[in-house]
PDB file of C-alpha atoms in Angstrom:
ATOM      1  CA  MET A  14      67.322 -21.029 102.142  1.00  0.00           C
ATOM      2  CA  SER A  15      68.104 -21.683 105.787  1.00  0.00           C
ATOM      3  CA  ASN A  16      65.074 -21.980 108.061  1.00  0.00           C
ATOM      4  CA  LYS A  17      66.920 -22.310 111.334  1.00  0.00           C
ATOM      5  CA  PRO A  18      66.862 -19.493 113.897  1.00  0.00           C
ATOM      6  CA  PHE A  19      69.927 -17.275 113.678  1.00  0.00           C
ATOM      7  CA  LEU A  20      71.159 -15.818 117.021  1.00  0.00           C
ATOM      8  CA  GLY A  21      67.944 -17.180 118.497  1.00  0.00           C
ATOM      9  CA  ILE A  22      65.767 -15.106 116.216  1.00  0.00           C
ATOM     10  CA  LEU A  23      63.362 -16.628 113.714  1.00  0.00           C
ATOM     11  CA  PRO A  24      64.083 -16.122 109.985  1.00  0.00           C
ATOM     12  CA  SER A  25      60.747 -14.363 109.496  1.00  0.00           C
ATOM     13  CA  THR A  26      61.652 -11.884 112.273  1.00  0.00           C
ATOM     14  CA  TRP A  27      65.002 -11.133 110.597  1.00  0.00           C
ATOM     15  CA  VAL A  28      63.192 -10.599 107.312  1.00  0.00           C
ATOM     16  CA  TYR A  29      60.720  -8.293 109.046  1.00  0.00           C
ATOM     17  CA  GLY A  30      63.591  -6.192 110.410  1.00  0.00           C
ATOM     18  CA  ILE A  31      65.241  -6.014 106.984  1.00  0.00           C
ATOM     19  CA  LEU A  32      61.968  -4.958 105.359  1.00  0.00           C
ATOM     20  CA  ILE A  33      61.497  -2.190 107.863  1.00  0.00           C
ATOM     21  CA  ALA A  34      65.081  -0.974 107.427  1.00  0.00           C
ATOM     22  CA  LEU A  35      64.820  -0.940 103.637  1.00  0.00           C
ATOM     23  CA  THR A  36      61.506   0.932 103.873  1.00  0.00           C
ATOM     24  CA  PHE A  37      63.243   3.716 105.809  1.00  0.00           C
ATOM     25  CA  VAL A  38      66.022   3.878 103.173  1.00  0.00           C
ATOM     26  CA  THR A  39      63.360   4.362 100.441  1.00  0.00           C
ATOM     27  CA  TYR A  40      61.476   6.917 102.508  1.00  0.00           C
ATOM     28  CA  SER A  41      64.682   8.897 103.214  1.00  0.00           C
ATOM     29  CA  ILE A  42      65.454   9.113  99.495  1.00  0.00           C
ATOM     30  CA  GLY A  43      61.937  10.397  98.833  1.00  0.00           C
ATOM     31  CA  GLU A  44      61.991  12.799 101.741  1.00  0.00           C
ATOM     32  CA  GLU A  45      65.242  14.350 100.562  1.00  0.00           C
ATOM     33  CA  GLY A  46      63.499  15.059  97.280  1.00  0.00           C
ATOM     34  CA  LEU A  47      66.289  13.208  95.456  1.00  0.00           C
ATOM     35  CA  GLY A  48      65.653  12.108  91.909  1.00  0.00           C
ATOM     36  CA  GLY A  49      67.360  10.961  88.754  1.00  0.00           C
ATOM     37  CA  LEU A  50      67.677   7.675  86.962  1.00  0.00           C
ATOM     38  CA  GLU A  51      70.278   6.080  89.261  1.00  0.00           C
ATOM     39  CA  LEU A  52      68.333   6.746  92.457  1.00  0.00           C
ATOM     40  CA  SER A  53      65.060   5.706  90.854  1.00  0.00           C
ATOM     41  CA  LEU A  54      66.594   2.403  89.799  1.00  0.00           C
ATOM     42  CA  LEU A  55      68.096   1.993  93.286  1.00  0.00           C
ATOM     43  CA  VAL A  56      64.675   2.543  94.874  1.00  0.00           C
ATOM     44  CA  LEU A  57      63.124   0.089  92.387  1.00  0.00           C
ATOM     45  CA  GLY A  58      65.856  -2.454  93.166  1.00  0.00           C
ATOM     46  CA  ILE A  59      65.165  -2.126  96.888  1.00  0.00           C
ATOM     47  CA  ALA A  60      61.437  -2.690  96.212  1.00  0.00           C
ATOM     48  CA  ILE A  61      62.197  -5.828  94.209  1.00  0.00           C
ATOM     49  CA  ILE A  62      64.426  -7.187  96.950  1.00  0.00           C
ATOM     50  CA  LYS A  63      61.700  -6.512  99.492  1.00  0.00           C
ATOM     51  CA  GLY A  64      59.149  -8.270  97.256  1.00  0.00           C
ATOM     52  CA  HIS A  65      61.456 -11.274  96.891  1.00  0.00           C
ATOM     53  CA  LEU A  66      61.822 -11.506 100.685  1.00  0.00           C
ATOM     54  CA  VAL A  67      58.026 -11.394 101.142  1.00  0.00           C
ATOM     55  CA  GLY A  68      57.571 -14.091  98.529  1.00  0.00           C
ATOM     56  CA  ALA A  69      60.316 -16.391  99.782  1.00  0.00           C
ATOM     57  CA  TYR A  70      59.896 -16.028 103.560  1.00  0.00           C
ATOM     58  CA  PHE A  71      56.400 -14.682 104.263  1.00  0.00           C
ATOM     59  CA  MET A  72      54.503 -16.462 101.493  1.00  0.00           C
ATOM     60  CA  GLY A  73      56.656 -19.549 102.015  1.00  0.00           C
ATOM     61  CA  LEU A  74      57.635 -19.983  98.371  1.00  0.00           C
ATOM     62  CA  GLY A  75      61.387 -20.091  99.111  1.00  0.00           C
ATOM     63  CA  LYS A  76      61.111 -23.595 100.571  1.00  0.00           C
ATOM     64  CA  LEU A  77      59.315 -25.093  97.574  1.00  0.00           C
ATOM     65  CA  ARG A  78      60.775 -27.208  94.825  1.00  0.00           C
ATOM     66  CA  GLY A  79      59.523 -26.940  91.272  1.00  0.00           C
ATOM     67  CA  PRO A  80      57.697 -24.195  89.354  1.00  0.00           C
ATOM     68  CA  TRP A  81      55.702 -22.809  92.278  1.00  0.00           C
ATOM     69  CA  ARG A  82      58.885 -21.474  93.800  1.00  0.00           C
ATOM     70  CA  TRP A  83      59.122 -18.790  91.105  1.00  0.00           C
ATOM     71  CA  PRO A  84      55.819 -16.962  90.348  1.00  0.00           C
ATOM     72  CA  VAL A  85      56.438 -14.021  92.716  1.00  0.00           C
ATOM     73  CA  SER A  86      60.051 -13.610  91.531  1.00  0.00           C
ATOM     74  CA  VAL A  87      58.885 -13.703  87.900  1.00  0.00           C
ATOM     75  CA  TRP A  88      56.123 -11.233  88.693  1.00  0.00           C
ATOM     76  CA  LEU A  89      58.595  -8.824  90.286  1.00  0.00           C
ATOM     77  CA  ILE A  90      60.687  -8.908  87.108  1.00  0.00           C
ATOM     78  CA  ILE A  91      57.699  -8.022  84.860  1.00  0.00           C
ATOM     79  CA  PRO A  92      56.588  -4.693  86.424  1.00  0.00           C
ATOM     80  CA  GLY A  93      60.173  -4.098  87.532  1.00  0.00           C
ATOM     81  CA  GLY A  94      61.383  -4.415  83.959  1.00  0.00           C
ATOM     82  CA  LEU A  95      58.518  -2.304  82.587  1.00  0.00           C
ATOM     83  CA  ILE A  96      59.121   0.472  85.140  1.00  0.00           C
ATOM     84  CA  ALA A  97      62.929   0.438  84.647  1.00  0.00           C
ATOM     85  CA  THR A  98      62.523   0.582  80.869  1.00  0.00           C
ATOM     86  CA  ALA A  99      60.115   3.518  81.063  1.00  0.00           C
ATOM     87  CA  PHE A 100      62.341   5.449  83.481  1.00  0.00           C
ATOM     88  CA  ILE A 101      65.491   4.775  81.394  1.00  0.00           C
ATOM     89  CA  PHE A 102      63.817   6.100  78.249  1.00  0.00           C
ATOM     90  CA  SER A 103      62.291   9.120  80.000  1.00  0.00           C
ATOM     91  CA  ASN A 104      65.682  10.373  81.269  1.00  0.00           C
TER      92      ASN A 104
ATOM     93  CA  MET B  20      52.375 -36.368 111.942  1.00  0.00           C
ATOM     94  CA  THR B  21      53.850 -33.706 114.204  1.00  0.00           C
ATOM     95  CA  GLN B  22      57.216 -34.232 112.518  1.00  0.00           C
ATOM     96  CA  ALA B  23      55.639 -33.676 109.129  1.00  0.00           C
ATOM     97  CA  VAL B  24      53.942 -30.513 110.354  1.00  0.00           C
ATOM     98  CA  ASP B  25      57.208 -29.203 111.767  1.00  0.00           C
ATOM     99  CA  ALA B  26      58.925 -29.963 108.491  1.00  0.00           C
ATOM    100  CA  LEU B  27      56.592 -27.559 106.697  1.00  0.00           C
ATOM    101  CA  ASP B  28      56.947 -24.726 109.188  1.00  0.00           C
ATOM    102  CA  PRO B  29      59.604 -22.264 108.015  1.00  0.00           C
ATOM    103  CA  ASP B  30      60.017 -21.002 111.554  1.00  0.00           C
ATOM    104  CA  GLN B  31      60.816 -24.399 113.055  1.00  0.00           C
ATOM    105  CA  GLY B  32      64.422 -25.457 113.305  1.00  0.00           C
ATOM    106  CA  THR B  33      63.480 -29.000 112.291  1.00  0.00           C
ATOM    107  CA  PHE B  34      62.671 -28.019 108.718  1.00  0.00           C
ATOM    108  CA  ASP B  35      63.576 -30.819 106.351  1.00  0.00           C
ATOM    109  CA  PRO B  36      63.985 -29.753 102.688  1.00  0.00           C
ATOM    110  CA  ASP B  37      63.310 -33.322 101.514  1.00  0.00           C
ATOM    111  CA  GLN B  38      59.769 -33.057 102.858  1.00  0.00           C
ATOM    112  CA  ALA B  39      59.127 -29.626 101.420  1.00  0.00           C
ATOM    113  CA  ASN B  40      55.876 -29.368  99.532  1.00  0.00           C
ATOM    114  CA  ARG B  41      55.891 -28.837  95.784  1.00  0.00           C
ATOM    115  CA  TYR B  42      52.783 -26.640  96.051  1.00  0.00           C
ATOM    116  CA  PRO B  43      52.405 -23.248  97.715  1.00  0.00           C
ATOM    117  CA  PRO B  44      50.734 -22.918 101.133  1.00  0.00           C
ATOM    118  CA  GLY B  45      46.946 -22.755 101.160  1.00  0.00           C
ATOM    119  CA  ASP B  46      44.354 -23.628  98.573  1.00  0.00           C
ATOM    120  CA  LEU B  47      45.777 -23.769  95.059  1.00  0.00           C
ATOM    121  CA  ALA B  48      42.734 -21.808  93.802  1.00  0.00           C
ATOM    122  CA  ILE B  49      43.754 -18.731  95.768  1.00  0.00           C
ATOM    123  CA  TRP B  50      47.132 -18.824  94.028  1.00  0.00           C
ATOM    124  CA  ILE B  51      45.465 -18.733  90.612  1.00  0.00           C
ATOM    125  CA  PHE B  52      43.478 -15.757  91.885  1.00  0.00           C
ATOM    126  CA  ILE B  53      46.629 -14.129  93.312  1.00  0.00           C
ATOM    127  CA  LEU B  54      48.528 -14.531  90.021  1.00  0.00           C
ATOM    128  CA  ALA B  55      45.612 -12.985  88.119  1.00  0.00           C
ATOM    129  CA  GLU B  56      45.529 -10.045  90.543  1.00  0.00           C
ATOM    130  CA  LEU B  57      49.284  -9.597  90.293  1.00  0.00           C
ATOM    131  CA  LEU B  58      49.035  -9.530  86.523  1.00  0.00           C
ATOM    132  CA  VAL B  59      46.439  -6.762  86.678  1.00  0.00           C
ATOM    133  CA  PHE B  60      48.626  -4.707  88.993  1.00  0.00           C
ATOM    134  CA  ALA B  61      51.653  -5.294  86.707  1.00  0.00           C
ATOM    135  CA  VAL B  62      49.686  -3.834  83.790  1.00  0.00           C
ATOM    136  CA  PHE B  63      48.640  -0.868  85.974  1.00  0.00           C
ATOM    137  CA  PHE B  64      52.283  -0.236  87.028  1.00  0.00           C
ATOM    138  CA  GLY B  65      53.493  -0.485  83.460  1.00  0.00           C
ATOM    139  CA  ALA B  66      50.757   1.928  82.286  1.00  0.00           C
ATOM    140  CA  TYR B  67      51.755   4.425  84.981  1.00  0.00           C
ATOM    141  CA  ALA B  68      55.468   4.249  84.085  1.00  0.00           C
ATOM    142  CA  PHE B  69      54.960   4.517  80.325  1.00  0.00           C
ATOM    143  CA  THR B  70      52.417   7.326  80.616  1.00  0.00           C
ATOM    144  CA  ARG B  71      54.896   9.175  82.816  1.00  0.00           C
ATOM    145  CA  MET B  72      57.430   9.063  79.945  1.00  0.00           C
ATOM    146  CA  ASP B  73      55.441  11.757  78.093  1.00  0.00           C
ATOM    147  CA  ASN B  74      54.541  13.704  81.263  1.00  0.00           C
ATOM    148  CA  VAL B  75      57.717  13.613  83.390  1.00  0.00           C
ATOM    149  CA  GLU B  76      57.482  17.215  84.654  1.00  0.00           C
ATOM    150  CA  LEU B  77      53.784  16.870  85.519  1.00  0.00           C
ATOM    151  CA  PHE B  78      54.323  13.627  87.395  1.00  0.00           C
ATOM    152  CA  ASN B  79      57.393  14.948  89.239  1.00  0.00           C
ATOM    153  CA  GLU B  80      55.574  18.150  90.272  1.00  0.00           C
ATOM    154  CA  PHE B  81      52.407  16.558  91.617  1.00  0.00           C
ATOM    155  CA  GLN B  82      54.241  13.616  93.217  1.00  0.00           C
ATOM    156  CA  LEU B  83      55.762  16.202  95.590  1.00  0.00           C
ATOM    157  CA  HIS B  84      52.221  17.094  96.768  1.00  0.00           C
ATOM    158  CA  LEU B  85      51.661  13.593  98.134  1.00  0.00           C
ATOM    159  CA  ASP B  86      52.052  12.815 101.829  1.00  0.00           C
ATOM    160  CA  ARG B  87      55.150  10.564 101.982  1.00  0.00           C
ATOM    161  CA  GLN B  88      54.951  10.330 105.759  1.00  0.00           C
ATOM    162  CA  ALA B  89      51.480   8.813 105.471  1.00  0.00           C
ATOM    163  CA  ALA B  90      52.853   6.400 102.841  1.00  0.00           C
ATOM    164  CA  LEU B  91      55.691   5.457 105.187  1.00  0.00           C
ATOM    165  CA  ILE B  92      53.219   4.716 108.017  1.00  0.00           C
ATOM    166  CA  ASN B  93      51.115   2.648 105.635  1.00  0.00           C
ATOM    167  CA  THR B  94      54.120   0.672 104.382  1.00  0.00           C
ATOM    168  CA  LEU B  95      55.214  -0.091 107.952  1.00  0.00           C
ATOM    169  CA  ALA B  96      51.624  -1.049 108.831  1.00  0.00           C
ATOM    170  CA  LEU B  97      51.304  -3.507 105.935  1.00  0.00           C
ATOM    171  CA  ILE B  98      54.755  -5.082 106.473  1.00  0.00           C
ATOM    172  CA  THR B  99      53.958  -5.459 110.197  1.00  0.00           C
ATOM    173  CA  SER B 100      50.557  -6.959 109.443  1.00  0.00           C
ATOM    174  CA  SER B 101      52.164  -9.433 107.056  1.00  0.00           C
ATOM    175  CA  TYR B 102      54.645 -10.429 109.764  1.00  0.00           C
ATOM    176  CA  PHE B 103      51.774 -10.911 112.225  1.00  0.00           C
ATOM    177  CA  VAL B 104      50.079 -13.190 109.701  1.00  0.00           C
ATOM    178  CA  VAL B 105      53.288 -15.227 109.409  1.00  0.00           C
ATOM    179  CA  ARG B 106      53.208 -15.638 113.197  1.00  0.00           C
ATOM    180  CA  ALA B 107      49.517 -16.650 113.018  1.00  0.00           C
ATOM    181  CA  VAL B 108      50.383 -19.440 110.547  1.00  0.00           C
ATOM    182  CA  SER B 109      53.285 -20.529 112.752  1.00  0.00           C
ATOM    183  CA  ALA B 110      50.986 -20.593 115.802  1.00  0.00           C
ATOM    184  CA  ILE B 111      48.359 -22.796 114.196  1.00  0.00           C
ATOM    185  CA  LYS B 112      51.051 -25.204 112.940  1.00  0.00           C
ATOM    186  CA  GLN B 113      51.887 -25.671 116.641  1.00  0.00           C
ATOM    187  CA  ASN B 114      48.149 -26.164 117.385  1.00  0.00           C
ATOM    188  CA  HIS B 115      47.874 -22.826 119.229  1.00  0.00           C
ATOM    189  CA  SER B 116      44.465 -21.639 118.087  1.00  0.00           C
ATOM    190  CA  ALA B 117      44.204 -18.848 120.616  1.00  0.00           C
ATOM    191  CA  ALA B 118      47.621 -17.433 119.638  1.00  0.00           C
ATOM    192  CA  CYS B 119      46.710 -17.757 115.954  1.00  0.00           C
ATOM    193  CA  THR B 120      43.528 -15.763 116.574  1.00  0.00           C
ATOM    194  CA  ARG B 121      45.446 -13.047 118.464  1.00  0.00           C
ATOM    195  CA  TRP B 122      48.037 -12.659 115.709  1.00  0.00           C
ATOM    196  CA  LEU B 123      45.287 -12.443 113.094  1.00  0.00           C
ATOM    197  CA  ILE B 124      43.451  -9.757 115.114  1.00  0.00           C
ATOM    198  CA  ALA B 125      46.739  -7.845 115.410  1.00  0.00           C
ATOM    199  CA  ALA B 126      47.239  -8.117 111.633  1.00  0.00           C
ATOM    200  CA  MET B 127      43.721  -6.752 111.080  1.00  0.00           C
ATOM    201  CA  GLY B 128      44.578  -3.898 113.460  1.00  0.00           C
ATOM    202  CA  MET B 129      47.513  -2.967 111.263  1.00  0.00           C
ATOM    203  CA  GLY B 130      45.213  -3.250 108.224  1.00  0.00           C
ATOM    204  CA  ALA B 131      42.824  -0.845 109.951  1.00  0.00           C
ATOM    205  CA  VAL B 132      45.717   1.585 110.490  1.00  0.00           C
ATOM    206  CA  PHE B 133      46.417   1.425 106.739  1.00  0.00           C
ATOM    207  CA  LEU B 134      42.775   2.105 105.873  1.00  0.00           C
ATOM    208  CA  ALA B 135      42.504   4.974 108.357  1.00  0.00           C
ATOM    209  CA  VAL B 136      45.651   6.715 107.076  1.00  0.00           C
ATOM    210  CA  LYS B 137      44.684   6.231 103.431  1.00  0.00           C
ATOM    211  CA  THR B 138      41.135   7.452 104.106  1.00  0.00           C
ATOM    212  CA  GLY B 139      42.680  10.538 105.682  1.00  0.00           C
ATOM    213  CA  GLU B 140      44.748  11.103 102.548  1.00  0.00           C
ATOM    214  CA  TYR B 141      41.699  10.752 100.329  1.00  0.00           C
ATOM    215  CA  SER B 142      39.706  13.174 102.524  1.00  0.00           C
ATOM    216  CA  HIS B 143      42.499  15.721 102.167  1.00  0.00           C
ATOM    217  CA  HIS B 144      42.497  15.328  98.380  1.00  0.00           C
ATOM    218  CA  ILE B 145      38.699  15.699  98.258  1.00  0.00           C
ATOM    219  CA  GLU B 146      38.907  18.894 100.363  1.00  0.00           C
ATOM    220  CA  GLN B 147      41.395  20.243  97.839  1.00  0.00           C
ATOM    221  CA  GLY B 148      39.002  19.434  94.977  1.00  0.00           C
ATOM    222  CA  ILE B 149      41.326  16.790  93.558  1.00  0.00           C
ATOM    223  CA  ASN B 150      39.678  14.007  91.581  1.00  0.00           C
ATOM    224  CA  LEU B 151      40.339  11.601  88.708  1.00  0.00           C
ATOM    225  CA  SER B 152      39.946  14.427  86.185  1.00  0.00           C
ATOM    226  CA  THR B 153      42.413  16.830  87.837  1.00  0.00           C
ATOM    227  CA  ASN B 154      45.323  15.598  85.735  1.00  0.00           C
ATOM    228  CA  THR B 155      46.930  12.382  84.437  1.00  0.00           C
ATOM    229  CA  PHE B 156      49.084  11.938  87.546  1.00  0.00           C
ATOM    230  CA  TYR B 157      46.130  12.088  89.922  1.00  0.00           C
ATOM    231  CA  MET B 158      44.115   9.859  87.645  1.00  0.00           C
ATOM    232  CA  PHE B 159      46.753   7.136  88.033  1.00  0.00           C
ATOM    233  CA  TYR B 160      47.487   7.878  91.709  1.00  0.00           C
ATOM    234  CA  LEU B 161      43.835   7.772  92.769  1.00  0.00           C
ATOM    235  CA  SER B 162      42.836   4.746  90.657  1.00  0.00           C
ATOM    236  CA  LEU B 163      45.920   2.697  91.547  1.00  0.00           C
ATOM    237  CA  THR B 164      45.829   3.394  95.224  1.00  0.00           C
ATOM    238  CA  PHE B 165      42.035   3.007  95.487  1.00  0.00           C
ATOM    239  CA  PHE B 166      42.200  -0.320  93.613  1.00  0.00           C
ATOM    240  CA  HIS B 167      44.754  -1.461  96.178  1.00  0.00           C
ATOM    241  CA  TYR B 168      42.658   0.042  99.050  1.00  0.00           C
ATOM    242  CA  MET B 169      39.764  -2.218  97.979  1.00  0.00           C
ATOM    243  CA  HIS B 170      42.090  -5.196  98.103  1.00  0.00           C
ATOM    244  CA  VAL B 171      43.081  -4.322 101.673  1.00  0.00           C
ATOM    245  CA  ILE B 172      39.384  -4.291 102.632  1.00  0.00           C
ATOM    246  CA  MET B 173      38.902  -7.655 100.931  1.00  0.00           C
ATOM    247  CA  GLY B 174      41.960  -9.017 102.722  1.00  0.00           C
ATOM    248  CA  MET B 175      40.642  -7.871 106.079  1.00  0.00           C
ATOM    249  CA  VAL B 176      37.292  -9.582 105.444  1.00  0.00           C
ATOM    250  CA  ILE B 177      39.170 -12.803 104.643  1.00  0.00           C
ATOM    251  CA  LEU B 178      41.371 -12.480 107.774  1.00  0.00           C
ATOM    252  CA  ALA B 179      38.288 -11.807 109.890  1.00  0.00           C
ATOM    253  CA  ALA B 180      36.585 -14.953 108.587  1.00  0.00           C
ATOM    254  CA  VAL B 181      39.734 -16.996 109.263  1.00  0.00           C
ATOM    255  CA  ALA B 182      40.107 -15.474 112.766  1.00  0.00           C
ATOM    256  CA  ILE B 183      36.488 -16.300 113.672  1.00  0.00           C
ATOM    257  CA  LYS B 184      36.968 -19.911 112.577  1.00  0.00           C
ATOM    258  CA  ALA B 185      40.294 -20.124 114.402  1.00  0.00           C
ATOM    259  CA  LYS B 186      38.711 -18.794 117.587  1.00  0.00           C
ATOM    260  CA  LYS B 187      36.060 -21.529 117.341  1.00  0.00           C
ATOM    261  CA  GLY B 188      38.842 -24.103 117.083  1.00  0.00           C
ATOM    262  CA  GLY B 189      38.185 -24.749 113.395  1.00  0.00           C
ATOM    263  CA  TYR B 190      41.858 -25.217 112.554  1.00  0.00           C
ATOM    264  CA  THR B 191      44.462 -27.612 113.881  1.00  0.00           C
ATOM    265  CA  ALA B 192      48.150 -28.296 113.293  1.00  0.00           C
ATOM    266  CA  GLN B 193      47.070 -31.026 110.877  1.00  0.00           C
ATOM    267  CA  GLU B 194      44.397 -29.041 109.006  1.00  0.00           C
ATOM    268  CA  HIS B 195      44.950 -25.294 108.576  1.00  0.00           C
ATOM    269  CA  THR B 196      44.620 -24.754 104.843  1.00  0.00           C
ATOM    270  CA  GLY B 197      42.180 -21.900 105.468  1.00  0.00           C
ATOM    271  CA  VAL B 198      44.720 -19.978 107.556  1.00  0.00           C
ATOM    272  CA  GLU B 199      47.390 -20.386 104.882  1.00  0.00           C
ATOM    273  CA  THR B 200      44.939 -19.400 102.150  1.00  0.00           C
ATOM    274  CA  GLY B 201      44.004 -16.157 103.907  1.00  0.00           C
ATOM    275  CA  ALA B 202      47.646 -15.498 104.717  1.00  0.00           C
ATOM    276  CA  SER B 203      48.708 -15.877 101.087  1.00  0.00           C
ATOM    277  CA  TYR B 204      46.105 -13.377  99.935  1.00  0.00           C
ATOM    278  CA  TRP B 205      47.165 -10.877 102.622  1.00  0.00           C
ATOM    279  CA  HIS B 206      50.840 -11.193 101.664  1.00  0.00           C
ATOM    280  CA  MET B 207      49.866 -10.447  98.062  1.00  0.00           C
ATOM    281  CA  VAL B 208      48.231  -7.206  99.229  1.00  0.00           C
ATOM    282  CA  ASP B 209      51.470  -6.302 101.028  1.00  0.00           C
ATOM    283  CA  LEU B 210      53.623  -7.320  98.028  1.00  0.00           C
ATOM    284  CA  VAL B 211      51.721  -5.028  95.655  1.00  0.00           C
ATOM    285  CA  TRP B 212      52.096  -2.062  98.029  1.00  0.00           C
ATOM    286  CA  LEU B 213      55.866  -2.666  98.222  1.00  0.00           C
ATOM    287  CA  ILE B 214      56.085  -1.744  94.495  1.00  0.00           C
ATOM    288  CA  LEU B 215      53.281   0.860  94.563  1.00  0.00           C
ATOM    289  CA  PHE B 216      54.853   2.917  97.387  1.00  0.00           C
ATOM    290  CA  PRO B 217      58.226   3.695  95.717  1.00  0.00           C
ATOM    291  CA  LEU B 218      56.706   3.970  92.233  1.00  0.00           C
ATOM    292  CA  VAL B 219      54.068   6.576  93.089  1.00  0.00           C
ATOM    293  CA  TYR B 220      55.584   8.349  96.104  1.00  0.00           C
ATOM    294  CA  VAL B 221      59.382   8.253  95.605  1.00  0.00           C
ATOM    295  CA  MET B 222      60.688   7.507  92.116  1.00  0.00           C
ATOM    296  CA  ARG B 223      61.132  10.714  90.104  1.00  0.00           C
TER     297      ARG B 223
END
């Protein structure tokens, strides 16, 4: 995980921009009233990516060595897996 | 000492991975609390998803009645507030107490936007006579979002306490565990909403 500014912009600022952009993608899918398993899993995947970015860059876990690097990533897999399983079996 | 402080600041170009801490930022106790909270929300999310399996049409129908625009504003508000908290931590690591305080106040401002919008949503539901007993979807929607709403309030109280101490010069570049502790809790509140928003408002 690089912590150096890229194009003169801090990593956390890049991450903030990505989070905002991904939020608008999710909102657009919802606003179009689109549904179905594939889109639901796409939206869930976007949420997990966003969660990973928050954990790694905002919470500062991405720079750690050892077990404390992983709790947020593991947590994202737990509800993510439960939600994905439930949506797969309900379609 | 300054070099060591810089090494732990993710926004400083001098970051040295060899000096990276093995423990998360802030008090370790808050991380035990955060993990417990995340576990509770994971159970809540799983319960929502598995209950939906037997009520897909009901969930899909009433999900359309929710205000997605309000949810978008709230998501943007929480992400922005989290970013402001990151800047507050960066500021105190450079010994800028006044800047740290300003970023924390800005973060609380975004938190207040979240609470105002969510309160507006709840008022609208109350006017429509919607409550926990209306149907299974609203039972989950109201309880999940209100549980999170309470966490936002709790987070704002913590940020306020940290901001007051920062304003009094209670933190320095060398000792700012309190700022990182409050920041970690606030990021957890943001993290939970990042799953809650698509699950309740979008996925169908």
